[in-house]
Tab-separated table of C-alpha atoms in Angstrom:
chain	number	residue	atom	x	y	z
K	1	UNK	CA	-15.373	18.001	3.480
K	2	UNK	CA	-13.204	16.148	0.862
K	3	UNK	CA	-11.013	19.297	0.087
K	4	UNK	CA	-10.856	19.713	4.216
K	5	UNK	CA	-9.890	16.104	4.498
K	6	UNK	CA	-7.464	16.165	1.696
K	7	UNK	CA	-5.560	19.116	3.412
K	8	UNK	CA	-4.844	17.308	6.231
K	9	UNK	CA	-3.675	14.626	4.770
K	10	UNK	CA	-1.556	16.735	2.803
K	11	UNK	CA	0.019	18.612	5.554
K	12	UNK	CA	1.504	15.547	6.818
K	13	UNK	CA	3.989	15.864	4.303
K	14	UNK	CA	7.117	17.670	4.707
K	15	UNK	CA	10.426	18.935	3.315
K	16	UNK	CA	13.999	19.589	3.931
K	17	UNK	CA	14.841	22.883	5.199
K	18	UNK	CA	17.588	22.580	2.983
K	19	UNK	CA	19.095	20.692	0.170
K	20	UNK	CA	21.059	17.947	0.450
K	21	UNK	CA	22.508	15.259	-1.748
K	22	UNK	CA	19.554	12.906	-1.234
K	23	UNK	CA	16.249	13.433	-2.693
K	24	UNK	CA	13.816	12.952	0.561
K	25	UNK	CA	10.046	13.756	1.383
K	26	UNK	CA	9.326	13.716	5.226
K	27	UNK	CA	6.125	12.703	6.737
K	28	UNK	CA	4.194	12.769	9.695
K	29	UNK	CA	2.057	9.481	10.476
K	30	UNK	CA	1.805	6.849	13.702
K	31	UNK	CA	3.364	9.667	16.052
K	32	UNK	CA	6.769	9.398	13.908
K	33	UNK	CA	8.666	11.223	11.690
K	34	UNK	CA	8.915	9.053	8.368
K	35	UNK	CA	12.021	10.191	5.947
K	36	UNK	CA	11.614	8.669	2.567
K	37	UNK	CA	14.474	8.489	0.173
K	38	UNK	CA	12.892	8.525	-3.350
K	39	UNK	CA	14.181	8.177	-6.797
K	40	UNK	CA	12.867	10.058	-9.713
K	41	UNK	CA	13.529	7.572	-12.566
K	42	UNK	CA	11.176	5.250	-12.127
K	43	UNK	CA	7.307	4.776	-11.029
K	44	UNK	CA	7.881	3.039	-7.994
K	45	UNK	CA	10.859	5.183	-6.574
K	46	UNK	CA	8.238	8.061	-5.271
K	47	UNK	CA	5.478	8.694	-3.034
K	48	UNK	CA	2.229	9.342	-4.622
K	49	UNK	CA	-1.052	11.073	-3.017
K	50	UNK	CA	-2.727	7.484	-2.944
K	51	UNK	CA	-0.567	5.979	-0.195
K	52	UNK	CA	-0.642	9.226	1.953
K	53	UNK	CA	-4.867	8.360	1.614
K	54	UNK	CA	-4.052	4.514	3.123
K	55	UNK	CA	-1.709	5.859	5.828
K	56	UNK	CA	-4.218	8.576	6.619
K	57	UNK	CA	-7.277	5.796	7.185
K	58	UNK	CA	-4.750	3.710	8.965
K	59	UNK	CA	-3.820	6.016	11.331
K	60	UNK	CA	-7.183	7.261	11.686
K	61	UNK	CA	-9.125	4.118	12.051
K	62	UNK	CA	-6.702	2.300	13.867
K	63	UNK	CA	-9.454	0.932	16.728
K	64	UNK	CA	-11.922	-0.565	13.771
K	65	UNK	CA	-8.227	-1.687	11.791
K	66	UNK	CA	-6.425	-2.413	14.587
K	67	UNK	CA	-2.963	-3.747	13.092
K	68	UNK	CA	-1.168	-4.692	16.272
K	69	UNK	CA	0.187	-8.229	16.015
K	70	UNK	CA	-1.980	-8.621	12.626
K	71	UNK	CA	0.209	-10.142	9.725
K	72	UNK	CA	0.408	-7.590	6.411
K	73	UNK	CA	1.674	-7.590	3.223
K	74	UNK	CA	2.000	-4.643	1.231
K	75	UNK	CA	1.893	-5.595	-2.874
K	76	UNK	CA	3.772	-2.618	-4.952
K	77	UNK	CA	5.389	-1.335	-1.837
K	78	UNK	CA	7.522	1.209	-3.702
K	79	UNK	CA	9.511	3.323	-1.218
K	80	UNK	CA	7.468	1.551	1.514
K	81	UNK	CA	5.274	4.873	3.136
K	82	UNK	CA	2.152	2.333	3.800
K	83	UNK	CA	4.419	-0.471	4.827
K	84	UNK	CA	6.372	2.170	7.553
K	85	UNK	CA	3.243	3.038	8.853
K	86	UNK	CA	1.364	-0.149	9.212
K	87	UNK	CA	4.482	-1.627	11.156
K	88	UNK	CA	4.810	1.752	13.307
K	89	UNK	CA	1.127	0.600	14.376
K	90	UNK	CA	1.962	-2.745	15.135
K	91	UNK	CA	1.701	-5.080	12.483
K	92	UNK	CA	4.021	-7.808	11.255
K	93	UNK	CA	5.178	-6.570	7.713
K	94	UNK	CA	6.060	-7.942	4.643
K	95	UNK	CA	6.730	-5.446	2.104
K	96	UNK	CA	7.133	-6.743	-1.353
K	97	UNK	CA	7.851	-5.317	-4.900
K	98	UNK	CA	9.705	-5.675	-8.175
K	99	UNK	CA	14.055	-6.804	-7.372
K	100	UNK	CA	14.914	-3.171	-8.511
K	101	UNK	CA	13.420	-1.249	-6.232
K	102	UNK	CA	14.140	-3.525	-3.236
K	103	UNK	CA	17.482	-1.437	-2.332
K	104	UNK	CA	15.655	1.854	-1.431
K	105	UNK	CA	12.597	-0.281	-0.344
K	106	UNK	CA	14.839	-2.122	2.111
K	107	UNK	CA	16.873	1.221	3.610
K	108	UNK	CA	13.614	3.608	3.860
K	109	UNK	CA	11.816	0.681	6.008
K	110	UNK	CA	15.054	-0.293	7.923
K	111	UNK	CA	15.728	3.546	8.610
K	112	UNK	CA	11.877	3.998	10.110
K	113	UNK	CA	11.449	0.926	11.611
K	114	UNK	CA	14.383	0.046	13.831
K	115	UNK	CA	14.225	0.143	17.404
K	116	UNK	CA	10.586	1.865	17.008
K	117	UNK	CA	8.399	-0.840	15.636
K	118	UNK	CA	6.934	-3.906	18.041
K	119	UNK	CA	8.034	-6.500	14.783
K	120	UNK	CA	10.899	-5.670	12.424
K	121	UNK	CA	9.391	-5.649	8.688
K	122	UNK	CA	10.270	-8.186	6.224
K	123	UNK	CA	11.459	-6.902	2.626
K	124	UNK	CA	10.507	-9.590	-0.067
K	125	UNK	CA	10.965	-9.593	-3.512
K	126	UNK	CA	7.176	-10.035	-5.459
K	127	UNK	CA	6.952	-9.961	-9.054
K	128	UNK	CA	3.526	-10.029	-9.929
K	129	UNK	CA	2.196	-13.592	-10.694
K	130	UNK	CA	5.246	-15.136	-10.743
K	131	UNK	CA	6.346	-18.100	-8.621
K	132	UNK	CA	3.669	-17.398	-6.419
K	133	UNK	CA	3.402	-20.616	-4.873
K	134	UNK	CA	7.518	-21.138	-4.391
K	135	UNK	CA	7.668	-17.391	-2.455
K	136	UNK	CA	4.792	-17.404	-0.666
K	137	UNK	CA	3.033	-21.019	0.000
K	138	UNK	CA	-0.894	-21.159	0.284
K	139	UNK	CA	-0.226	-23.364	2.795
K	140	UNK	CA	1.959	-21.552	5.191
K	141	UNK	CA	1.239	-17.821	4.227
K	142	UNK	CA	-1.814	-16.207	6.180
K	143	UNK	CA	-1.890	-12.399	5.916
K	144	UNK	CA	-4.719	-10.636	7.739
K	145	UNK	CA	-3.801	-7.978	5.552
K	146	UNK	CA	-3.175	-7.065	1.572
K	147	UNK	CA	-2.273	-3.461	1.391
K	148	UNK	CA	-1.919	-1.578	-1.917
K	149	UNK	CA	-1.861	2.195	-3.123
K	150	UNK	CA	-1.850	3.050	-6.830
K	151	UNK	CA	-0.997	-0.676	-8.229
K	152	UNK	CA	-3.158	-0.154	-11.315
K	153	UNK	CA	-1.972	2.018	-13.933
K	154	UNK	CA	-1.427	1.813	-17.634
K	155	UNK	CA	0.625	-1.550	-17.853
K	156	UNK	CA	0.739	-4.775	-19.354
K	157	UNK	CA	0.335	-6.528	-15.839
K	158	UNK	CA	-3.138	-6.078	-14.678
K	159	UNK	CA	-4.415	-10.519	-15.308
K	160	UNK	CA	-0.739	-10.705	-13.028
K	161	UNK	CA	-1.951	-8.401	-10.328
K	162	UNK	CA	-5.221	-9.978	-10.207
K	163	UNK	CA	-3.843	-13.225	-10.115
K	164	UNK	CA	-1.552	-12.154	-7.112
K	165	UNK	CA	-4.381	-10.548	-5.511
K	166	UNK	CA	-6.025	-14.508	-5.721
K	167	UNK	CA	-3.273	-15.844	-4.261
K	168	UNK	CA	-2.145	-14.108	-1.091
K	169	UNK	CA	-6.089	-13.763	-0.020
K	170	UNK	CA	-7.523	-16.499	2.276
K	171	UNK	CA	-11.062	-16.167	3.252
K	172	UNK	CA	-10.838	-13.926	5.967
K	173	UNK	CA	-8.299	-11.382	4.667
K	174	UNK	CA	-8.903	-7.905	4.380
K	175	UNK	CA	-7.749	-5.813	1.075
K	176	UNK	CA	-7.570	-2.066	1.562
K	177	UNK	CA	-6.917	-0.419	-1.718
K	178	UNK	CA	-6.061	2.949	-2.265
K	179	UNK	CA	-6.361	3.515	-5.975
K	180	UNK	CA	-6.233	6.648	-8.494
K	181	UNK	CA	-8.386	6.797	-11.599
K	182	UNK	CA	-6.712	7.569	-14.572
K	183	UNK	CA	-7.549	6.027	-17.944
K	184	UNK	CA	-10.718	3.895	-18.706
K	185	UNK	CA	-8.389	0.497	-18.112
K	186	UNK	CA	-8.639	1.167	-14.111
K	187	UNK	CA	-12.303	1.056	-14.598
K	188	UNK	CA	-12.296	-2.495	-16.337
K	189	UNK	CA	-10.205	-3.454	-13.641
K	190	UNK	CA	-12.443	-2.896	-11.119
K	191	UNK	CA	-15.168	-5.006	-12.967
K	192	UNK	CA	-12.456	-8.233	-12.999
K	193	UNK	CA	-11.733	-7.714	-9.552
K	194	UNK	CA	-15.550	-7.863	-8.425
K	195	UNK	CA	-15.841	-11.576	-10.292
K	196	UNK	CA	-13.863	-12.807	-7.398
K	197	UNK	CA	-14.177	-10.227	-4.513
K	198	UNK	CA	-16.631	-8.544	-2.869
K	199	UNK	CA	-15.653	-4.879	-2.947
K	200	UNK	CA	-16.876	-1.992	-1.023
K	201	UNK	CA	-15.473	2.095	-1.356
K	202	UNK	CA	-14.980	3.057	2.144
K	203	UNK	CA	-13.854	6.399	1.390
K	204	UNK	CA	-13.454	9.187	-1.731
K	205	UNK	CA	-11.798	11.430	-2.864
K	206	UNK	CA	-13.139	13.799	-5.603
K	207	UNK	CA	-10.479	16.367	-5.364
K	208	UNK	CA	-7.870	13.969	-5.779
K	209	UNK	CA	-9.583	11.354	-7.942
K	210	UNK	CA	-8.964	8.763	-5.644
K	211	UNK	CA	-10.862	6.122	-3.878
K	212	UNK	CA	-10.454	3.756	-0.999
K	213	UNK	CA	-11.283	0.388	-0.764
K	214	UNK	CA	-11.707	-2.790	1.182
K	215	UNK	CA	-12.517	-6.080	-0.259
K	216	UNK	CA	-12.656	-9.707	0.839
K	217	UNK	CA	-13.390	-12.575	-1.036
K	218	UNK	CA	-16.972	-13.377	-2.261
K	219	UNK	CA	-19.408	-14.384	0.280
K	220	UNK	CA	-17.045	-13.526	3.381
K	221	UNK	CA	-18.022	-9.541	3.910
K	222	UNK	CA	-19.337	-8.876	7.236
């Protein structure tokens, strides 16, 4: 079933029948065509399997996560697949990530987004754990929705991604977190984020070595 599942997810990616002077994936999610310019010099500037797994459960569970109207952020956006897709299904987007990537971030959403989604997304810049409060007030900020796919990976920023993760989350909002195992550090990660949220693995991937999850703060899991 996983290697079934992953196939399908797989096939929604495409290429260009020929090459041209822009480096480009293609996918098919949310009853669009998505072209995503990438860059291969840094981590952020490509696609990787674990947001094709979020935009696969989005799409696929869209009447149990329905996203029209619901307010999402996206934390590590990268070239903005998960952020494309949640706003193609309705949602009110903010997609967020380090000031160098916000270029291609900001053309690959504008690109898939205009004139087909309900709400135009938001690009914002987000470094993690850093003037939290000045860029995105407790008091004014509600997101239904954190999104993230393959945030944790060997870096020094893991206490500023949890502390980011503390942050944007109010009671009732809903993390989905697509995330690919790697090195042992992932794994300790895991443990800190479970000494604030309540954390449950909604789907897996073997084949892939990826897992899905949703979280909420302690106590508020339905």
């Amino acid at each position: 079933e996983d290697e079934q599942i992953v196939a399908e997810i797989m096939r929604r990616r495409f290429f260009p029948a020929l090459i041209t002077h822009k480096t480009w994936e293609g996918f098919h999610f949310a009853g669009h065509e998505i072209r995503i310019t990438e860059a291969t010099d840094c981590y952020g500037a490509v696609v990787w399997p674990s947001a094709l797994v979020l935009c696969y459960f989005l799409e696929t569970n869209s009447k149990q996560y329905n996203l029209v109207d619901k307010t999402v952020i996206e934390i590590g956006a990268g070239t903005g697949l998960v952020s494309i897709v949640a706003s193609l299904l309705g949602a009110l987007v903010t997609a967020t990530d380090l000031p160098e990537l916000l270029g291609n971030l900001q053309h690959n959403v504008l690109q898939n987004t205009k004139l087909k989604s309900k709400h135009q997304p938001c690009v914002k810049e987000l470094s993690w754990g850093i003037d939290l409060e000045r860029n995105f007030p407790r008091s004014s900020c509600h997101f239904d929705y954190i999104m993230a796919a393959d945030v944790v990976y060997h870096h020094p920023f893991l206490d500023e991604l949890l502390l980011t993760f503390d942050h944007l989350c109010k009671n009732d909002t809903v993390i989905l977190w697509a995330m690919k195992f790697r090195l042992e550090k992932e794994n300790q990660f895991v443990d800190r984020f479970q000494t604030l949220f309540d954390l449950e693995m909604i789907s897996s991937f073997p084949s892939l070595n990826i897992a899905l999850f949703k979280a909420m703060r302690k106590g508020m899991m339905k």
